[in-house]
Coordinates of C-alpha atoms in Angstrom, one line a residue:
M98 CA 80.6 -26.6 250.4
P99 CA 81.1 -30.3 250.4
K100 CA 83.9 -31.7 248.2
G101 CA 82.5 -32.8 244.9
S102 CA 79.7 -30.2 244.8
I103 CA 81.5 -28.5 241.8
V104 CA 82.7 -30.7 239.0
A105 CA 86.4 -30.1 238.3
P106 CA 87.1 -29.0 234.8
S107 CA 88.5 -31.5 232.4
Q108 CA 91.9 -31.2 230.9
S109 CA 90.4 -30.2 227.6
Q110 CA 88.3 -27.5 229.3
E111 CA 91.4 -26.1 231.0
L112 CA 93.3 -26.1 227.7
G113 CA 90.3 -24.3 226.0
W114 CA 90.2 -21.6 228.7
F115 CA 94.0 -21.2 228.5
W116 CA 93.7 -20.7 224.7
R117 CA 90.8 -18.3 225.1
D118 CA 92.8 -16.2 227.5
N119 CA 96.1 -16.3 225.8
A120 CA 95.4 -16.9 222.1
A121 CA 96.2 -13.3 221.0
F122 CA 99.5 -13.3 222.9
L123 CA 100.5 -16.7 221.6
M124 CA 99.6 -15.9 218.0
G125 CA 101.3 -12.5 218.2
F126 CA 104.4 -13.8 219.9
V127 CA 104.8 -16.7 217.4
G128 CA 104.2 -14.3 214.5
F129 CA 106.7 -11.9 215.8
L130 CA 109.3 -14.7 216.0
V131 CA 108.5 -15.7 212.5
I132 CA 108.9 -12.2 211.2
G133 CA 112.1 -11.7 213.1
Y134 CA 113.5 -15.0 211.7
Y135 CA 112.5 -14.1 208.2
Y136 CA 114.0 -10.7 208.3
F137 CA 117.2 -12.0 209.8
W138 CA 117.4 -14.6 207.1
A139 CA 116.7 -12.0 204.4
W140 CA 119.4 -9.7 205.9
Q141 CA 121.9 -12.5 205.9
R142 CA 121.0 -13.3 202.3
V143 CA 120.9 -9.9 200.6
G144 CA 121.2 -7.1 203.2
R145 CA 124.8 -7.5 204.3
D146 CA 127.2 -5.1 202.6
P147 CA 129.8 -6.6 200.4
P148 CA 133.2 -6.7 202.3
A149 CA 135.2 -3.5 202.0
G150 CA 138.3 -3.7 199.9
V151 CA 141.8 -2.5 200.8
M152 CA 141.8 1.3 201.1
V153 CA 144.7 2.8 199.1
P154 CA 145.1 6.6 198.9
R155 CA 144.6 7.7 195.3
W156 CA 144.7 11.0 193.3
D157 CA 142.1 10.1 190.7
A158 CA 138.5 9.0 190.8
P159 CA 137.8 5.3 190.7
D160 CA 136.9 4.1 187.2
G161 CA 137.1 7.7 186.0
I162 CA 133.8 8.7 187.5
S163 CA 132.9 12.4 187.6
P164 CA 132.8 14.6 190.7
A165 CA 129.0 14.6 190.6
Q166 CA 129.0 10.8 190.5
V167 CA 131.4 10.8 193.4
N168 CA 129.0 12.9 195.4
Y169 CA 126.0 10.7 194.3
I170 CA 127.7 7.6 195.6
E171 CA 129.2 9.1 198.7
N172 CA 125.9 10.5 199.8
K173 CA 123.8 7.6 198.6
G174 CA 121.8 9.9 196.3
L175 CA 121.4 13.6 195.6
S176 CA 121.1 16.0 198.4
G177 CA 121.6 19.7 198.6
H178 CA 123.6 21.5 195.9
D179 CA 127.1 19.9 196.3
A180 CA 126.7 17.6 193.3
F181 CA 125.6 20.5 191.1
S182 CA 128.5 22.7 192.4
S183 CA 131.1 20.0 191.7
A184 CA 129.8 19.4 188.2
L185 CA 129.8 23.1 187.4
L186 CA 133.3 23.5 188.7
N187 CA 134.5 20.6 186.6
L188 CA 133.0 22.2 183.5
A189 CA 134.9 25.4 184.4
V190 CA 138.2 23.5 185.0
K191 CA 137.8 21.9 181.6
G192 CA 137.4 25.3 180.0
L193 CA 133.8 24.9 179.0
V194 CA 132.3 27.6 181.2
A195 CA 133.6 30.6 183.1
L196 CA 132.3 31.5 186.5
E197 CA 132.0 35.0 188.0
D198 CA 131.3 35.5 191.7
L199 CA 130.4 39.0 192.7
D200 CA 128.8 39.8 196.0
G201 CA 127.4 36.2 196.3
D202 CA 125.7 36.2 192.9
V203 CA 127.2 33.6 190.6
T204 CA 127.1 34.1 186.8
I205 CA 127.9 31.2 184.4
R206 CA 129.1 31.9 180.8
P207 CA 129.6 29.1 178.3
T208 CA 132.9 29.5 176.4
G209 CA 131.9 27.6 173.3
A210 CA 134.8 25.3 173.7
T211 CA 134.4 21.5 173.1
G212 CA 135.8 18.8 175.3
R213 CA 138.2 16.2 174.0
Q214 CA 136.1 13.4 175.6
P215 CA 132.3 12.9 176.0
L216 CA 131.0 14.7 179.1
P217 CA 129.4 12.8 182.0
V218 CA 125.6 12.9 181.9
G219 CA 125.2 15.5 184.6
E220 CA 127.7 17.9 183.1
A221 CA 126.2 17.4 179.7
A222 CA 122.8 18.3 181.0
I223 CA 124.1 21.5 182.6
L224 CA 125.9 22.6 179.5
Q225 CA 122.9 21.9 177.3
K226 CA 120.7 24.1 179.4
L227 CA 123.3 26.9 179.5
G228 CA 123.2 27.4 175.7
G229 CA 126.2 28.4 173.5
A230 CA 129.0 30.9 173.7
G231 CA 127.9 34.5 174.5
Q232 CA 125.0 33.3 176.7
E233 CA 124.9 34.3 180.3
F234 CA 123.2 32.4 183.1
R235 CA 122.7 34.1 186.5
I236 CA 121.9 32.1 189.6
D237 CA 119.7 34.5 191.5
K238 CA 116.0 35.1 192.4
S239 CA 115.3 36.9 189.2
N240 CA 116.1 33.7 187.3
T241 CA 114.3 31.2 189.5
A242 CA 112.4 29.4 186.8
A243 CA 115.6 28.8 184.8
V244 CA 117.6 27.7 187.9
K245 CA 114.9 25.2 188.8
S246 CA 114.9 23.9 185.2
I247 CA 118.6 23.4 185.0
T248 CA 118.7 21.7 188.5
R249 CA 115.9 19.4 187.6
K250 CA 117.6 18.5 184.3
F251 CA 120.9 17.8 186.1
R252 CA 119.3 15.7 188.9
S253 CA 117.1 13.7 186.4
A254 CA 120.2 12.9 184.3
L255 CA 122.1 11.5 187.2
D256 CA 119.1 9.6 188.7
T257 CA 118.2 8.1 185.3
E258 CA 121.8 6.7 184.7
H259 CA 122.6 5.6 188.2
R260 CA 119.5 4.8 190.2
N261 CA 119.7 1.1 191.5
K262 CA 123.1 0.8 189.8
F263 CA 125.2 1.2 193.0
F264 CA 122.6 0.1 195.6
D265 CA 119.8 -2.4 195.8
Q266 CA 116.9 -1.7 198.2
N267 CA 115.7 -5.4 198.0
L268 CA 112.1 -4.3 198.1
T269 CA 110.8 -7.8 197.2
Y270 CA 112.1 -9.1 200.5
V271 CA 110.6 -6.1 202.3
F272 CA 107.2 -6.7 200.8
V273 CA 107.2 -10.4 201.8
G274 CA 108.0 -9.3 205.4
I275 CA 105.2 -6.8 205.3
G276 CA 102.8 -9.5 204.1
I277 CA 103.8 -11.8 207.0
S278 CA 103.4 -8.9 209.4
L279 CA 99.9 -8.0 208.2
V280 CA 98.8 -11.6 208.6
T281 CA 100.3 -11.6 212.1
L282 CA 98.5 -8.3 213.1
I283 CA 95.1 -9.4 211.8
V284 CA 95.3 -12.8 213.5
T285 CA 96.5 -11.2 216.7
I286 CA 93.8 -8.5 216.8
V287 CA 91.0 -11.0 215.9
S288 CA 92.2 -13.4 218.6
A289 CA 92.1 -10.6 221.2
G290 CA 88.3 -10.7 220.8
G291 CA 85.9 -8.1 222.3
G292 CA 85.6 -4.7 220.9
A293 CA 89.0 -4.8 219.3
N294 CA 87.6 -6.3 216.1
F295 CA 86.6 -2.9 214.8
V296 CA 90.2 -1.9 214.6
I297 CA 90.8 -4.0 211.5
P298 CA 88.7 -2.0 209.0
L299 CA 89.6 1.2 210.8
S300 CA 93.3 0.6 210.7
I301 CA 93.1 -0.4 207.0
L302 CA 91.2 2.8 206.2
I303 CA 93.7 4.9 208.0
A304 CA 96.6 3.1 206.3
V305 CA 95.2 3.6 202.8
A306 CA 94.3 7.3 203.5
T307 CA 97.7 8.0 205.0
G308 CA 99.5 6.1 202.2
I309 CA 97.7 8.0 199.5
T310 CA 98.4 11.4 201.2
I311 CA 102.1 10.7 201.6
A312 CA 102.4 9.3 198.1
T313 CA 100.7 12.4 196.7
F314 CA 103.0 14.6 198.7
S315 CA 106.0 12.7 197.5
I316 CA 105.0 13.4 193.9
G317 CA 105.8 17.1 194.3
L318 CA 109.1 16.5 196.2
K319 CA 110.6 13.4 194.6
V320 CA 108.7 11.8 191.8
S321 CA 109.0 14.9 189.6
R322 CA 112.7 14.2 189.4
A323 CA 112.1 10.6 188.2
S324 CA 112.3 10.5 184.5
N325 CA 110.6 7.2 183.9
L326 CA 107.5 5.3 185.0
V327 CA 109.4 2.7 187.0
G328 CA 111.1 5.5 189.0
K329 CA 107.8 7.3 189.7
V330 CA 106.1 4.1 190.8
G331 CA 109.0 3.1 193.0
S332 CA 109.1 6.5 194.7
V333 CA 105.4 6.3 195.5
M334 CA 105.6 2.8 196.8
R335 CA 108.5 3.6 199.1
W336 CA 106.7 6.6 200.6
F337 CA 103.5 4.5 200.9
V338 CA 105.3 1.8 202.9
V339 CA 107.0 4.2 205.2
G340 CA 103.8 6.2 205.7
F341 CA 101.8 3.0 206.5
F342 CA 104.1 2.0 209.4
A343 CA 105.2 5.4 210.7
M344 CA 101.7 7.0 210.7
N345 CA 99.5 4.2 211.8
L346 CA 101.3 2.6 214.7
F347 CA 100.0 5.0 217.3
P348 CA 96.4 5.3 216.1
L349 CA 96.2 1.5 216.0
L350 CA 97.7 1.1 219.5
G351 CA 95.5 3.8 220.9
S352 CA 92.4 2.2 219.5
L353 CA 93.4 -1.1 221.1
A354 CA 94.4 0.4 224.4
V355 CA 90.9 1.8 225.1
D356 CA 89.6 -1.8 225.1
M357 CA 90.5 -3.1 228.6
T358 CA 90.4 -6.7 227.4
V359 CA 93.5 -6.2 225.4
K360 CA 96.6 -7.0 227.5
P361 CA 99.5 -4.6 227.5
V362 CA 101.9 -7.4 226.3
I363 CA 99.8 -7.7 223.1
L364 CA 100.2 -4.0 222.5
A365 CA 103.9 -4.4 222.9
I366 CA 104.0 -7.3 220.4
I367 CA 102.0 -5.2 217.9
A368 CA 104.4 -2.3 218.4
G369 CA 107.3 -4.6 217.9
V370 CA 105.9 -5.9 214.6
F371 CA 105.7 -2.3 213.3
M372 CA 109.2 -1.4 214.5
I373 CA 110.9 -4.5 213.1
N374 CA 109.4 -3.7 209.7
I375 CA 110.7 -0.1 209.8
L376 CA 114.1 -1.3 211.0
F377 CA 114.6 -3.8 208.2
F378 CA 113.1 -1.6 205.6
F379 CA 116.4 0.3 205.9
L380 CA 118.7 -2.6 206.9
L381 CA 117.9 -4.7 203.9
G382 CA 119.3 -2.2 201.5
A383 CA 122.9 -2.9 200.5
P384 CA 125.5 -1.6 197.9
T385 CA 125.9 -3.6 194.8
P386 CA 129.4 -5.1 194.1
L387 CA 130.0 -2.1 191.7
G388 CA 128.8 0.3 194.4
R389 CA 131.1 -1.2 197.0
H390 CA 134.1 -1.1 194.6
L391 CA 133.5 2.6 193.9
M392 CA 133.0 3.4 197.6
D393 CA 136.4 1.9 198.3
G394 CA 138.0 4.0 195.7
I395 CA 136.2 7.2 196.9
E396 CA 137.5 6.4 200.4
G397 CA 141.0 6.4 199.0
L398 CA 140.4 9.7 197.2
K399 CA 139.2 11.3 200.5
T400 CA 142.3 10.0 202.3
Y401 CA 144.6 11.5 199.7
I402 CA 142.8 14.9 199.8
N403 CA 143.0 15.0 203.6
L404 CA 146.7 14.1 203.8
A405 CA 149.3 16.6 204.8
E406 CA 151.5 17.7 202.0
K407 CA 154.6 15.9 203.3
D408 CA 152.6 12.7 203.6
R409 CA 151.1 13.1 200.2
M410 CA 154.5 13.5 198.6
N411 CA 155.6 10.2 200.2
L412 CA 153.1 8.3 198.2
A413 CA 154.7 6.4 195.4
G414 CA 153.8 8.0 192.1
A415 CA 151.8 10.8 193.6
P416 CA 151.9 13.9 191.4
A417 CA 153.5 17.0 192.7
M418 CA 151.3 19.9 193.8
S419 CA 150.8 22.4 190.9
P420 CA 148.0 24.7 189.8
Q421 CA 146.8 22.1 187.3
H422 CA 146.7 19.3 189.9
F423 CA 144.9 21.6 192.3
E424 CA 142.3 22.5 189.8
T425 CA 141.8 18.9 188.6
M426 CA 141.2 17.7 192.1
L427 CA 139.1 20.7 193.3
P428 CA 135.7 19.5 191.9
Y429 CA 136.2 16.2 193.6
A430 CA 137.1 17.9 196.9
V431 CA 133.9 19.9 196.6
A432 CA 131.9 16.7 195.9
L433 CA 133.3 15.3 199.1
G434 CA 132.9 18.4 201.2
L435 CA 136.7 18.7 201.4
E436 CA 137.3 21.9 199.4
K437 CA 138.6 23.8 202.5
P438 CA 141.5 21.5 203.4
W439 CA 142.4 21.0 199.7
S440 CA 142.4 24.7 199.0
N441 CA 144.4 25.4 202.2
A442 CA 147.0 22.8 201.1
F443 CA 147.3 24.6 197.7
Q444 CA 147.6 27.9 199.5
A445 CA 150.4 26.5 201.7
W446 CA 152.2 25.2 198.6
L447 CA 152.0 28.6 197.0
A448 CA 153.6 30.1 200.1
S449 CA 156.5 27.6 200.0
A450 CA 159.6 28.0 198.0
A451 CA 158.4 25.3 195.5
G452 CA 155.3 27.3 194.7
A453 CA 156.7 30.9 194.8
A454 CA 156.9 31.3 191.1
A455 CA 153.3 30.1 190.6
A456 CA 152.0 32.3 193.4
A457 CA 153.2 35.4 191.5
T458 CA 151.2 34.6 188.3
Y459 CA 148.4 32.2 189.3
S460 CA 144.9 33.3 188.3
P461 CA 142.5 30.7 187.0
N462 CA 141.2 31.8 183.6
W463 CA 137.8 30.2 184.4
Y464 CA 137.1 32.3 187.5
H465 CA 136.5 36.0 188.0
G466 CA 135.8 37.4 191.4
G467 CA 135.9 40.8 193.0
N468 CA 138.2 39.8 195.9
F469 CA 140.6 37.4 194.2
S470 CA 144.3 37.6 195.0
S471 CA 147.1 35.1 195.2
G472 CA 147.3 35.6 198.9
S473 CA 143.7 34.5 199.5
I474 CA 143.4 31.7 197.0
G475 CA 142.6 29.1 199.6
K476 CA 139.8 31.2 201.1
T477 CA 138.4 32.2 197.7
M478 CA 138.4 28.7 196.2
S479 CA 137.0 27.0 199.3
G480 CA 134.3 29.7 199.4
L481 CA 133.2 29.4 195.8
P482 CA 131.1 26.2 196.3
A483 CA 129.4 27.9 199.2
S484 CA 128.7 30.9 197.0
I485 CA 127.1 28.7 194.4
G486 CA 125.1 26.9 197.0
K487 CA 123.9 30.1 198.6
S488 CA 122.9 31.5 195.2
M489 CA 121.0 28.3 194.4
T490 CA 119.2 28.5 197.8
N491 CA 118.3 32.1 197.3
A492 CA 117.0 31.4 193.8
M493 CA 114.9 28.4 194.9
P494 CA 114.2 26.2 198.0
A495 CA 116.9 23.7 198.8
P496 CA 116.2 20.3 197.0
K497 CA 115.0 17.4 199.0
S498 CA 117.1 14.2 199.1
S499 CA 116.6 11.9 196.1
S500 CA 116.7 8.7 198.1
S501 CA 115.7 5.1 198.3
G502 CA 116.0 5.1 202.0
F503 CA 119.5 3.8 202.1
S504 CA 121.1 3.0 205.4
G505 CA 122.8 -0.3 204.6
G506 CA 124.1 -3.1 206.7
G507 CA 127.4 -1.4 207.1
G508 CA 126.2 2.0 208.3
F509 CA 127.9 4.4 206.0
S510 CA 127.8 8.2 206.3
G511 CA 128.0 10.8 203.7
G512 CA 130.1 13.9 203.3
G513 CA 129.2 17.6 203.9
G514 CA 129.9 20.8 202.1
G515 CA 128.1 23.8 200.8
G516 CA 124.9 21.9 200.2
G517 CA 122.9 19.4 202.3
G518 CA 123.4 16.1 204.0
G519 CA 122.9 12.5 203.1
G520 CA 120.4 10.8 200.8
G521 CA 119.8 7.4 199.1
W522 CA 120.2 5.6 195.9

């Protein structure tokens, strides 16, 4: 064919064709960069954890917080039965209730005594549900309704007083990022052209249906423990957001993939937009200054409980081991999942010359068990929280985490124990 038979395209035509072929990629890529920059800016502004303070071993709780509060902060929320067990033990140590553990069934008996100081909200909620002196509360299957009621009351009291006090999820920044992401997705899909346009109403329909389903499901698991409207709405919205991104990524990508005009790189960009939102939904949460202060103190408390006796006694001003000191610290050890090393330390002290006199007479007046003896105090006391947790589990299903999705910029991890794992604030 002679030269000049076909007119060469103009520069504007070439640019138009380039845009037609690459518009979706360019829009998606630029949008992804904008989203990434925004989230990085937001993380730098509000998502980074306050710097940790100097850790100093300590033998009291920071700011006088209760064992249940220690568990709540350590685990970033309520999870399992450890917080309840620690609160119950603290009531017992204060002489307000007596515990009986026979064959794994735990019975609680209020003593009718009154404390010298106001009780923390969680302990007050438990004591109120137990009734007065002479009452008996059994934690077993025959008493499921009452066990559920006292647990719900306890968790609600803690959540009401402490939610958002120690940790900020920074949801406003998350929702702005989601808004930018939705605009990016819509523009990218529309720019892809062809049959991909049908995905927009379809994905929105799936998103709404999934969000409603998960939000409804969350009502039974989490919202029932929120005692005010703000808590209920917040719980639903958190589940809605997570459900939107977690449940609709693969249907959306699958719908786009069947259209051969959509390039794999565009699918990768869309997947990246979903994943970066999920990532920063967790990373933008951070402890408040108060939360960070208490976390530092709790770390010092954990260190003290874990220290060997000789190292513990080398601490300036540290109290000597005694039955009273052991009992005072036991609920905190339970809250942190450290009841076994703390009980073993007490058992070792009783076996030493310093504790020989106490070993002959020690028997806590707040505890009654079939296999109690001075030679097995460590085993008995470390096993008591497990007995409470087992009784609670047998009486009702283990509670789900009451959480705001905490992960935090610093990557903290919670303690273990007779109950469950982590949670959120």
